[in-house]
CSV table of C-alpha atoms in Angstrom, one decimal:
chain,number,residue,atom,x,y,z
P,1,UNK,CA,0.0,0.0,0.0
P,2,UNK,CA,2.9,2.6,0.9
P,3,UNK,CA,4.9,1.2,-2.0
P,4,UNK,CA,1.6,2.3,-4.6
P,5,UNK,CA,1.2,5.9,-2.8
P,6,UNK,CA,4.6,6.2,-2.9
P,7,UNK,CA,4.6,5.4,-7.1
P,8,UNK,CA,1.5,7.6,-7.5
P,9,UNK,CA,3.5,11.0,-5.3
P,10,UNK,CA,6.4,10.3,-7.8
P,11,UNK,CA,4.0,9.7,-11.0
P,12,UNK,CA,2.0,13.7,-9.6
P,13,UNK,CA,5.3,14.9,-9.8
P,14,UNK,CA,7.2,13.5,-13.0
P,15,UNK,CA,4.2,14.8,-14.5
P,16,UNK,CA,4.0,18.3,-12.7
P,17,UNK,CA,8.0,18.5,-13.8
P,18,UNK,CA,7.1,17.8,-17.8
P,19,UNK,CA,4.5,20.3,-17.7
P,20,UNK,CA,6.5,22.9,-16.1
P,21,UNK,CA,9.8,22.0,-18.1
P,22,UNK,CA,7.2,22.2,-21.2
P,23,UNK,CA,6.0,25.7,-20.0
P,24,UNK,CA,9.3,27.2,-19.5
P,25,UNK,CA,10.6,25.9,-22.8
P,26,UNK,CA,7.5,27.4,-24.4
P,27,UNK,CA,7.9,30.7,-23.2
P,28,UNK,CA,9.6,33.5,-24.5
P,29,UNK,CA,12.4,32.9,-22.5
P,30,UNK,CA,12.9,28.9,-22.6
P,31,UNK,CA,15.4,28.6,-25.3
P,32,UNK,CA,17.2,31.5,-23.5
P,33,UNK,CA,17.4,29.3,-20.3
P,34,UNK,CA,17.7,26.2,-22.4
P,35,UNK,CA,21.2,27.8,-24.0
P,36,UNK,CA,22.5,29.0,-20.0
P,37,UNK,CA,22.0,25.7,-19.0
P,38,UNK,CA,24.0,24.0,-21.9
P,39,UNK,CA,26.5,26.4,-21.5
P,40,UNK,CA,26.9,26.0,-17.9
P,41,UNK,CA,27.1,21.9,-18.4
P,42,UNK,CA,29.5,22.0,-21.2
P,43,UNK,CA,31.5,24.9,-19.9
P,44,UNK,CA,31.8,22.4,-16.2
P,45,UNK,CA,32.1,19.4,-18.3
P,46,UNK,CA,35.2,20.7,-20.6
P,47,UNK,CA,37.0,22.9,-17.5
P,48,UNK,CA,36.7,19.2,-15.0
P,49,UNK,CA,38.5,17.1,-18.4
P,50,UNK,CA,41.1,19.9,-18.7
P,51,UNK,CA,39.7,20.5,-22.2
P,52,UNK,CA,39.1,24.0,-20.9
P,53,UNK,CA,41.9,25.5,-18.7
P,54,UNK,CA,40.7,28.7,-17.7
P,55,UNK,CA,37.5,30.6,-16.5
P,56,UNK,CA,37.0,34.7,-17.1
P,57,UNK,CA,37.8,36.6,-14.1
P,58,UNK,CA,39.4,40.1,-13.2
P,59,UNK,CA,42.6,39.8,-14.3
P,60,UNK,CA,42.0,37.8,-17.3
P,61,UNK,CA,39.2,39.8,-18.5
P,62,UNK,CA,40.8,43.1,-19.2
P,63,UNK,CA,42.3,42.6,-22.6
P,64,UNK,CA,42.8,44.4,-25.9
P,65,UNK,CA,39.3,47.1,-26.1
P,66,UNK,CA,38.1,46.1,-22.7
P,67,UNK,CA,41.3,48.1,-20.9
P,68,UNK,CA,40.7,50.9,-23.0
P,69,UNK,CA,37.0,51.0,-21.6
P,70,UNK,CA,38.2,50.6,-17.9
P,71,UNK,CA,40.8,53.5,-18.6
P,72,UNK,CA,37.7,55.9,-19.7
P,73,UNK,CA,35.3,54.4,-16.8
P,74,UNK,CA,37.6,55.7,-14.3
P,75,UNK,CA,39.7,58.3,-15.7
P,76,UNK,CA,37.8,60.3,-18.5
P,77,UNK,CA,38.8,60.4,-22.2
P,78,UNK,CA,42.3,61.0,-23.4
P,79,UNK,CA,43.5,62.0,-27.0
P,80,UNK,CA,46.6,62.3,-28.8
P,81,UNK,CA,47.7,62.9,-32.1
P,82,UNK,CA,50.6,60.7,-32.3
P,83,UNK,CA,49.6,57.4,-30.8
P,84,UNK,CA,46.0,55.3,-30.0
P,85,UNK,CA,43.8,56.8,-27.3
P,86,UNK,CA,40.7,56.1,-25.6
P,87,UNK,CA,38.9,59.0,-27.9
P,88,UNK,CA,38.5,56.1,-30.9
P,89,UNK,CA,35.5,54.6,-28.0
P,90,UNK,CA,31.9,55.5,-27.4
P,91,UNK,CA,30.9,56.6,-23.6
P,92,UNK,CA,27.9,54.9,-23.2
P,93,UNK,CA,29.1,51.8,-22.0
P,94,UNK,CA,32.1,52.7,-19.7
P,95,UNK,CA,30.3,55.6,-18.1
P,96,UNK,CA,27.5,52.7,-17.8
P,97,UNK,CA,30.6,50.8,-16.0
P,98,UNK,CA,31.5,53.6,-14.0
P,99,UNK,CA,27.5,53.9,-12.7
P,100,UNK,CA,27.5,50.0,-11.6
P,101,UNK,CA,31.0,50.3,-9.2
P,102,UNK,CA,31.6,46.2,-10.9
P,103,UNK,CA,34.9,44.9,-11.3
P,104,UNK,CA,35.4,43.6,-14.5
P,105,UNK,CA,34.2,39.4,-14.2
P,106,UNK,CA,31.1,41.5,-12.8
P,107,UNK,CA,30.2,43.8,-15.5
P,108,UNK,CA,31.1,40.9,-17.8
P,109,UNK,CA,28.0,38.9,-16.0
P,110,UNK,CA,26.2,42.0,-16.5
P,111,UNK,CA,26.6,42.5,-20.0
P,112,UNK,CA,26.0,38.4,-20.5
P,113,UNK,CA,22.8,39.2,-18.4
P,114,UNK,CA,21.8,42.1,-20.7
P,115,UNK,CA,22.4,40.0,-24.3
P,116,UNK,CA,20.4,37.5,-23.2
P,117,UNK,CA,17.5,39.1,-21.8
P,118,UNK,CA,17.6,41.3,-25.1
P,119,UNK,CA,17.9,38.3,-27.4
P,120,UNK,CA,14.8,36.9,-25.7
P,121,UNK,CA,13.1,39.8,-26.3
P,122,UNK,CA,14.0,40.3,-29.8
P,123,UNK,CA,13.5,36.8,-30.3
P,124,UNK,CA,9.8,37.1,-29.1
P,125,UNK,CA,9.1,40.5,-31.3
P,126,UNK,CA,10.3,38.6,-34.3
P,127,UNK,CA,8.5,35.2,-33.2
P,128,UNK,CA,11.4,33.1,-34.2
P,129,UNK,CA,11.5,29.9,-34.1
P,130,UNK,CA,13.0,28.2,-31.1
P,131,UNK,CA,15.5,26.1,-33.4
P,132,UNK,CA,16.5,29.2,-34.9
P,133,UNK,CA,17.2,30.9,-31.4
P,134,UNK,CA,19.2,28.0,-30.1
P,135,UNK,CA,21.1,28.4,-33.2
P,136,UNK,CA,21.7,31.8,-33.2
P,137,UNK,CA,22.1,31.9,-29.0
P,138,UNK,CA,25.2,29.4,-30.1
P,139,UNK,CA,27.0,32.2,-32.8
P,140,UNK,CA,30.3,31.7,-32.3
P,141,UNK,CA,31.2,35.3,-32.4
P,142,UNK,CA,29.1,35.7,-29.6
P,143,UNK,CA,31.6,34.8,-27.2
P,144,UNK,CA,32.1,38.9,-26.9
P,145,UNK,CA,29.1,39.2,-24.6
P,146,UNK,CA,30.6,37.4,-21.7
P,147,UNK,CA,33.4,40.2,-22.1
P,148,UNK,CA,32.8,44.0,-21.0
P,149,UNK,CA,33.1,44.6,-24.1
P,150,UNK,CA,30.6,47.0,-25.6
P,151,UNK,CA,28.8,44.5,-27.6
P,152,UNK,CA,25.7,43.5,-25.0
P,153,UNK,CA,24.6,47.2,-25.0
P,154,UNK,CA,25.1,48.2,-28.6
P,155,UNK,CA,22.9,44.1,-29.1
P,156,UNK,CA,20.3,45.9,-26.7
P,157,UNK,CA,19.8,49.1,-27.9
P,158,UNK,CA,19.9,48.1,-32.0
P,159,UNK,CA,17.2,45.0,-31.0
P,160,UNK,CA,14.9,48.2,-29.9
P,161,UNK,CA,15.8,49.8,-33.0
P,162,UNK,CA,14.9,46.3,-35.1
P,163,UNK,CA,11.8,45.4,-33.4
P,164,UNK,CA,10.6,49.0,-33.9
P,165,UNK,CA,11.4,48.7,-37.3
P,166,UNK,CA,9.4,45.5,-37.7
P,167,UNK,CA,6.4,46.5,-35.5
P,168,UNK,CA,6.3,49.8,-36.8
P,169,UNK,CA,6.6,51.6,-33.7
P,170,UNK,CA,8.7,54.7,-34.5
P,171,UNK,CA,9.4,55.2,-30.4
P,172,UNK,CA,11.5,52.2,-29.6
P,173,UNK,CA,13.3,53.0,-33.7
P,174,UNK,CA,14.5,56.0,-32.7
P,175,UNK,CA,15.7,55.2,-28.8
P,176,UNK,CA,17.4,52.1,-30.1
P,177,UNK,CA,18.9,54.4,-33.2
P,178,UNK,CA,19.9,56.6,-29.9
P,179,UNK,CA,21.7,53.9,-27.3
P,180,UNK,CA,23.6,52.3,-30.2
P,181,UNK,CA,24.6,55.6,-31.4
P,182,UNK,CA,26.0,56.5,-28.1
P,183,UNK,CA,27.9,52.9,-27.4
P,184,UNK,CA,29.6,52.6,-30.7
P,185,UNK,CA,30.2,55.0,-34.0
P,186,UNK,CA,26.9,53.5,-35.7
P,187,UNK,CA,26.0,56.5,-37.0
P,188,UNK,CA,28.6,56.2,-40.0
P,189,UNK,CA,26.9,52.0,-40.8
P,190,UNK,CA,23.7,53.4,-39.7
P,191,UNK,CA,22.9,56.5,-42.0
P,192,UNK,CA,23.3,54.6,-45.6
P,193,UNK,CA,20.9,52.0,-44.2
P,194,UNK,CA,18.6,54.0,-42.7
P,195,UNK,CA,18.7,56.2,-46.4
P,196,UNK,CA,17.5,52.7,-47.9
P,197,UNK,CA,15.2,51.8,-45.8
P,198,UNK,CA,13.3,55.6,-46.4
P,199,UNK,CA,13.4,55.2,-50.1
P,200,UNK,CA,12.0,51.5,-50.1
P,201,UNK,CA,8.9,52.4,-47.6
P,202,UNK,CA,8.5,55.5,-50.0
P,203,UNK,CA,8.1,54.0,-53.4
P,204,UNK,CA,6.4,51.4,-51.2
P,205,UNK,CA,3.7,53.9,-50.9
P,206,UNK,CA,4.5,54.5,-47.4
P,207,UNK,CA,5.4,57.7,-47.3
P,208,UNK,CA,4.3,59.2,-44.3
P,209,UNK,CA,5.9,56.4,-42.3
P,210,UNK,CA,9.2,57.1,-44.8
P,211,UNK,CA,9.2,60.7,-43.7
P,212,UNK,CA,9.0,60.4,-39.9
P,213,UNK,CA,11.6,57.8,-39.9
P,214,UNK,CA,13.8,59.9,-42.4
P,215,UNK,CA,13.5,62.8,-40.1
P,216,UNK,CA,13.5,61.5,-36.9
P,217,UNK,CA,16.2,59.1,-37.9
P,218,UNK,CA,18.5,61.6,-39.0
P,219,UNK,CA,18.0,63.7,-36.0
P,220,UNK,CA,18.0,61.0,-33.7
P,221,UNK,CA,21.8,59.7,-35.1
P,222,UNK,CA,22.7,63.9,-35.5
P,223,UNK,CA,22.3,64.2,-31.6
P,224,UNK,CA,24.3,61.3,-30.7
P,225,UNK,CA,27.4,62.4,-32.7
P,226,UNK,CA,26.9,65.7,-30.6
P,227,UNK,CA,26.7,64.3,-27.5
P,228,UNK,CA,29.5,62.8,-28.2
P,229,UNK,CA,31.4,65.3,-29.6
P,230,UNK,CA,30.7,67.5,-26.7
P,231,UNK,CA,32.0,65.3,-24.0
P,232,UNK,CA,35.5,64.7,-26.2
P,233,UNK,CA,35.6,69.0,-26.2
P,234,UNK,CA,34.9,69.2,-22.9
P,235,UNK,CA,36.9,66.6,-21.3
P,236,UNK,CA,40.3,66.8,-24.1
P,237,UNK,CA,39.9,69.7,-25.8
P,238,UNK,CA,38.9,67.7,-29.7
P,239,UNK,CA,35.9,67.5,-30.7
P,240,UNK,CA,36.2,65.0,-33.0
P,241,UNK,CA,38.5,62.7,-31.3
P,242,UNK,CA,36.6,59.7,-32.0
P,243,UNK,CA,37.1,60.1,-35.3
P,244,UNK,CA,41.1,61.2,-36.0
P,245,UNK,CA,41.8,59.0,-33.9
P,246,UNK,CA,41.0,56.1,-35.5
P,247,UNK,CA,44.1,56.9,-38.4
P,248,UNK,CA,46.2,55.3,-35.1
P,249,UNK,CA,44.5,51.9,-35.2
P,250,UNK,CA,44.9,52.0,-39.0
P,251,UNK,CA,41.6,52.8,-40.3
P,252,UNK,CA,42.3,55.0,-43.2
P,253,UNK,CA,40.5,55.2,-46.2
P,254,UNK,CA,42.7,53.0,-48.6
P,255,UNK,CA,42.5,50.7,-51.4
P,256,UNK,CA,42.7,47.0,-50.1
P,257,UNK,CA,45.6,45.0,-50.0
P,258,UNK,CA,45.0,41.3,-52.6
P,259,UNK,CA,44.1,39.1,-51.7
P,260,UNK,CA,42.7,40.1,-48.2
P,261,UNK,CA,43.8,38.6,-44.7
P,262,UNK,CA,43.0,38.7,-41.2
P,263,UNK,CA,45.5,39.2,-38.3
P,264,UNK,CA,43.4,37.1,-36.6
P,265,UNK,CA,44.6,33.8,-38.2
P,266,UNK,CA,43.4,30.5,-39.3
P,267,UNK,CA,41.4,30.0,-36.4
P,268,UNK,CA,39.3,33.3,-37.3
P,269,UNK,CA,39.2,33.4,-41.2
P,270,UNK,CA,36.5,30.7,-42.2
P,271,UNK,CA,34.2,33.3,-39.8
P,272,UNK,CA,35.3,36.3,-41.4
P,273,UNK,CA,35.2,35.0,-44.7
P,274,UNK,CA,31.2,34.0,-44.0
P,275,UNK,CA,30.4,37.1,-42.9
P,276,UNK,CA,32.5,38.6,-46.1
P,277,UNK,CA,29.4,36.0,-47.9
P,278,UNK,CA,26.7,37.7,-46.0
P,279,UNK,CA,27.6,41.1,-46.8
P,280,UNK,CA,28.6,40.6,-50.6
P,281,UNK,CA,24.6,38.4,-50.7
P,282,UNK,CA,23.7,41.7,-48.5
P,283,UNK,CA,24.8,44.0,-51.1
P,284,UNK,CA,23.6,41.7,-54.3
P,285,UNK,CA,19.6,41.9,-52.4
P,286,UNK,CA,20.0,45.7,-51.5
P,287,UNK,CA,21.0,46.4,-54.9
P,288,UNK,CA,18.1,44.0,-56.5
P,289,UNK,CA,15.7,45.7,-54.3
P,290,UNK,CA,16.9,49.3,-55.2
P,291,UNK,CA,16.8,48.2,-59.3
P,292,UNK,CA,13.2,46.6,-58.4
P,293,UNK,CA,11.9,49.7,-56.7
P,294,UNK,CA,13.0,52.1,-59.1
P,295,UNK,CA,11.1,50.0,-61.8
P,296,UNK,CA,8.2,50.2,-59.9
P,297,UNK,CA,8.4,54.1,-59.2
P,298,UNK,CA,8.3,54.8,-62.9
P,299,UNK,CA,5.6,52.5,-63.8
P,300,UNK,CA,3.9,53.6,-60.3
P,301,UNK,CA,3.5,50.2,-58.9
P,302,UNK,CA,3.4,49.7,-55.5
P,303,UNK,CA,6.1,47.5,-53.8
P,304,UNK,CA,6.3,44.8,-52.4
P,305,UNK,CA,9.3,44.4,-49.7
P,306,UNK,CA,10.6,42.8,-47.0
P,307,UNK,CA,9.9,43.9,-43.3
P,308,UNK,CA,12.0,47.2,-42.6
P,309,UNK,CA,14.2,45.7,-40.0
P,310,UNK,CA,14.9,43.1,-43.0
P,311,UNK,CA,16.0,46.2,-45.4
P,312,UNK,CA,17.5,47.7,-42.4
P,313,UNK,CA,19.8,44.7,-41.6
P,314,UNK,CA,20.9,43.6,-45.1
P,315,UNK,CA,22.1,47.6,-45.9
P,316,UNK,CA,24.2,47.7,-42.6
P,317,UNK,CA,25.8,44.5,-43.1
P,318,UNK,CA,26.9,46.1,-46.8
P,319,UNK,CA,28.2,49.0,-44.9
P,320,UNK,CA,30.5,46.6,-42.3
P,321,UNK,CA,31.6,45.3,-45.6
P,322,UNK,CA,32.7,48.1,-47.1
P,323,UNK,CA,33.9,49.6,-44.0
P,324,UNK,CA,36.3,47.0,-43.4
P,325,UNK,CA,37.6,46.2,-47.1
P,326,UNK,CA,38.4,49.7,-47.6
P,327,UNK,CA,39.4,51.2,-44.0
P,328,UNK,CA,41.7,47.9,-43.2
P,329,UNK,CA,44.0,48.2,-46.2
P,330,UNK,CA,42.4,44.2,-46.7
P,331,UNK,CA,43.0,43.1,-43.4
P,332,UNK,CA,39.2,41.7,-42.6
P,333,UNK,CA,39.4,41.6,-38.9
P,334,UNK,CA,36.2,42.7,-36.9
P,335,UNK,CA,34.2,41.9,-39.8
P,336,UNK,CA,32.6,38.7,-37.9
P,337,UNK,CA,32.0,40.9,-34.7
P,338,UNK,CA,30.4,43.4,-36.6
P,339,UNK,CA,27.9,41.3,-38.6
P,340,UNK,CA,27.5,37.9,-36.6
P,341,UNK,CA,28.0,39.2,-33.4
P,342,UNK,CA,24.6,42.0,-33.5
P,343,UNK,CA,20.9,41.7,-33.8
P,344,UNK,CA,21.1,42.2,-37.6
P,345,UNK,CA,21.9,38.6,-37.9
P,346,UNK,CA,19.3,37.3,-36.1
P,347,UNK,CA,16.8,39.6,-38.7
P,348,UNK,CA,18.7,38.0,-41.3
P,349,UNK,CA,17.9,34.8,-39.7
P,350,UNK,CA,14.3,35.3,-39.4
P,351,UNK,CA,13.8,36.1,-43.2
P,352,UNK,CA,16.0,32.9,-43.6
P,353,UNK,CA,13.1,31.0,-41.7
P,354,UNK,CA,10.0,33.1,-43.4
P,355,UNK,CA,11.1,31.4,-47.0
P,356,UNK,CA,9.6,28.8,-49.1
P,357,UNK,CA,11.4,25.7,-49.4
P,358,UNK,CA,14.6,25.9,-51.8
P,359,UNK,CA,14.8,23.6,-54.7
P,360,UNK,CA,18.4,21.5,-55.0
P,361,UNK,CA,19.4,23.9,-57.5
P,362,UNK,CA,19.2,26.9,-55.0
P,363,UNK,CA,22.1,25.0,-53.0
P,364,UNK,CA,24.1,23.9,-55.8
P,365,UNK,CA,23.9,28.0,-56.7
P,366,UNK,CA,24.7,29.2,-53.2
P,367,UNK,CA,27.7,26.7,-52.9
P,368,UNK,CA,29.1,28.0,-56.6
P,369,UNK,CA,28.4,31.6,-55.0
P,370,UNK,CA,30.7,30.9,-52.3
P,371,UNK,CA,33.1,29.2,-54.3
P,372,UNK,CA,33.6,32.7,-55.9
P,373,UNK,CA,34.3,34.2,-53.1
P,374,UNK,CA,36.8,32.4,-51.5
P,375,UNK,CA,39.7,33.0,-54.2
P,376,UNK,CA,39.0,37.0,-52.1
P,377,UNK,CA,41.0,35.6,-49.7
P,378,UNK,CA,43.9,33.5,-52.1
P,379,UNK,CA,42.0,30.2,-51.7
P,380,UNK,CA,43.0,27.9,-54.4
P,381,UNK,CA,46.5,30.3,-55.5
P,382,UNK,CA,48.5,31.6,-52.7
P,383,UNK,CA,47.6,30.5,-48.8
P,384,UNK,CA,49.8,30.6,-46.2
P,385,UNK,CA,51.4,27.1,-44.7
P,386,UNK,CA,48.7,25.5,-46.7
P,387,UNK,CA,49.0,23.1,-49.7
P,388,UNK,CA,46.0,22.9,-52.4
P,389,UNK,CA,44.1,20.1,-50.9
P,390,UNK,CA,44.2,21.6,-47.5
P,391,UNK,CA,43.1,24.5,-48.7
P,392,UNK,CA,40.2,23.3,-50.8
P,393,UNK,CA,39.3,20.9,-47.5
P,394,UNK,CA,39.6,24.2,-44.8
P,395,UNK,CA,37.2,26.5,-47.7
P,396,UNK,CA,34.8,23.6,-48.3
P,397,UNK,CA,33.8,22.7,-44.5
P,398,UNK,CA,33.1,26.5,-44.8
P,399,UNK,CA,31.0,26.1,-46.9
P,400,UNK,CA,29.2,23.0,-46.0
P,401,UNK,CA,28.3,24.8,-42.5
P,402,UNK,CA,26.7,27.8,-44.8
P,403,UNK,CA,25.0,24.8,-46.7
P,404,UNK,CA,23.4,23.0,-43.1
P,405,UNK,CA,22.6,26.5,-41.7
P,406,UNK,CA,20.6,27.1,-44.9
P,407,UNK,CA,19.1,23.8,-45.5
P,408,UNK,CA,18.4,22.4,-42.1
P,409,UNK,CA,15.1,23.5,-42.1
P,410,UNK,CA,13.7,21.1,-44.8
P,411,UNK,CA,15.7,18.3,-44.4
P,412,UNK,CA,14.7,14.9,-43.3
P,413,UNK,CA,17.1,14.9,-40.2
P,414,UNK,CA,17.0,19.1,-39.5
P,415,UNK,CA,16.5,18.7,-36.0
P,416,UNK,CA,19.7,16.4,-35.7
P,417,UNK,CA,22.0,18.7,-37.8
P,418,UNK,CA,20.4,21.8,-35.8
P,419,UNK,CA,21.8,20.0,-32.4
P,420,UNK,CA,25.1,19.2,-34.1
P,421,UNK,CA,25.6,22.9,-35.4
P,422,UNK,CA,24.7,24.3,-32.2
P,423,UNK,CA,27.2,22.1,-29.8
P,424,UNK,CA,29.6,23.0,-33.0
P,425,UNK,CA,29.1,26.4,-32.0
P,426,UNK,CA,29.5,26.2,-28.7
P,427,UNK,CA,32.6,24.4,-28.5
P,428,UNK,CA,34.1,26.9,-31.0
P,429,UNK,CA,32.3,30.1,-29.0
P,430,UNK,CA,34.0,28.7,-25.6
P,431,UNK,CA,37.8,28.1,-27.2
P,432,UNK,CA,37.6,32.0,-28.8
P,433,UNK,CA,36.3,32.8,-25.6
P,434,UNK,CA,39.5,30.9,-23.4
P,435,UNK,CA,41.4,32.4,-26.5
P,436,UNK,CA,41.3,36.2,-25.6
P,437,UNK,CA,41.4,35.2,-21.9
P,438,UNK,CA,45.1,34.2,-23.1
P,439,UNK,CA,45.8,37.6,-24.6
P,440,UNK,CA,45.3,36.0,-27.8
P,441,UNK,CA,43.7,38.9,-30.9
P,442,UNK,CA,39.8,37.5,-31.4
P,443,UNK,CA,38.4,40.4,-33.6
């Protein structure tokens, strides 16, 4: 008799736990808590086997941009005209720093705190599928939100800038437009999309929505670039500090070196060269949708068009292209952080997910695509320490892992090759992030 009660307490409550595992994976925030807990397990499972042989902490985690953000949380911005100083950075985060009194494996929790609750939000606005969330929670350039780094903020404030975008809600556009303009120099990727995404909702027949946003955009990324140029003045004397400065960390307008290279090494390329992919397919959609629009303005057809945020996304990962081909005399470095490590990749993902299912000949076309692109990089003629076949092997994984990330989503075993992309991920996300712990350049 106690042995039956006893099976029936434990049956009440096996099924209590399903249902309440099932309700918190169903919420907005379950695949947010579903990634924390895979990180946690995988991050105590690799650290225990020595796989992993240090954890963030405050020594470790004030490295290359993160000391230059302490320096201006405590001391106030510096400039010079000889060497690098902290004007080339945006206050809002380190004067954020300064506010919370954390040391840096604090703030680092804090910023990993903000990214997440802002990707579940996003996520939610967007209504993306769970799959996709898990998958882009894993991105392996992602690993800069566990640093404090500038990254969760500028993820925060340009998810309120998408979702207002996508909802139409010209309040939380223009205060994301705002916060990211404040934590990093958007305002120079920022105005050629935000000029694209006016002239699409205009010949779209929107054009009251295509004035306020033109206005109030322009304004909105005007006042930022004042503030800021107002707290260089007072504090070193140069108003535009943040941007003569940057001629020290070698951004100059230049023509690129062939074929390009990062400083980042092999470990870094195969993501820089995919995010070189999304901003050259970027740049081939903008242009068809500018040629499409045009045609429609002169026969005075209304258009049909993506959602804004979509428009939005694909012209600012054009400008990180361009930005870094022609600033970085060839050297691509950043150009992962600044397209797969923001919000505008998880758009990009969404609009992924929204289309039809793609024929084989779509594939065989993509893969040909991106066999074009890697010669960009001396794939195939002149690689470092590589011979021919390694080559081909390193650039054709790459682009396999495009392949799966496209084509999961209709394939017999997608939920299998979702799980193996995303511990892929992971693993890669945790030995960047044990990487730059070492001192090691991650850009």
């Amino acid at each position: 008799m106690l042995f039956a009660s006893s099976l029936s307490v434990l049956t009440q409550l096996g099924r209590l736990s399903r249902r309440a595992v099932l309700s918190a994976w169903n919420s907005p925030v379950g695949p947010v808590l579903l990634h924390l807990l895979l990180v946690a397990a995988l991050v105590s499972t690799l650290y225990c086997f020595g796989i992993i042989h240090i954890l963030p902490s405050d020594e470790n985690l004030i490295v290359w941009d993160a000391m230059w953000y302490q320096q201006i949380a405590r001391e106030g911005y510096s400039y010079s005209e000889v060497r690098t100083s902290s004007a080339a950075f945006f206050p809002l985060f380190p004067y954020f720093w300064r506010l919370t009194h954390l040391g840096p494996l604090g703030m680092a929790l804090l910023n990993a705190g903000i990214f997440n609750a802002a990707f579940a939000w996003l996520g939610h606005q967007l209504r993306l599928s769970r799959r996709w969330q898990l998958l882009a929670l894993s991105t392996p350039m992602l690993m800069f939100m566990w640093l404090p780094y500038t990254e969760a903020l500028f993820f925060l404030f340009s998810s309120i800038m998408l979702a207002g975008l996508h909802r139409n809600r010209l309040d939380w556009t223009l205060v994301g437009m705002f916060g990211a303009g404040l934590t990093r120099s958007a305002s120079s990727l920022f105005t050629p999309a935000l000029v694209l995404t006016v002239f699409v909702l205009a010949v779209a027949g929107e054009t009251r929505r295509a004035r306020r946003l033109g206005i109030g955009g322009v304004l909105t990324l005007v006042a930022s670039v004042a503030i800021v140029a107002v707290m260089q003045k007072v504090q070193t004397g140069e108003p535009f500090g943040f941007i003569k400065a940057h001629k020290h960390w070698s951004h100059v307008l230049s023509w690129p070196l062939w074929p390009l290279h990062a400083t980042t090494g092999i470990n870094m390329l195969w993501l820089e060269a995919l995010a070189m992919a999304v901003g050259i397919a970027a740049a081939g959609l903008c242009l068809g949708l500018v040629i499409r629009a045009k045609r429609r303005w002169a026969q005075r057809l209304s258009l049909t068009y993506p959602s804004a945020a979509v428009v939005f996304s694909l012209a600012y990962a054009v400008c990180a292209l361009l930005f870094v081909v022609f600033f970085q005399k060839g050297n691509v470095a950043n150009l992962a952080r600044y397209i797969l490590a923001t919000p505008f990749l998880v758009v990009l993902f969404w609009q992924v997910s929204q289309l039809p299912a793609w024929p084989a000949r779509y594939y065989a076309a993509v893969a040909a695509g991106l066999g074009l692109v890697w010669p960009i990089f001396g794939a195939y003629t002149r690689f470092p320490a590589f011979s021919l076949a390694q080559t081909l092997w390193y650039f054709g994984l790459t682009t396999a892992y495009a392949l799966a990330y496209l084509g999961w989503r209709q394939w017999r075993y997608g939920r299998e090759m979702v799980m193996l992309l995303y511990f892929f991920n992971l693993i890669v996300q945790l030995h960047l992030l044990e990487s730059i712990l070492q001192y090691y350049l991650v850009e």
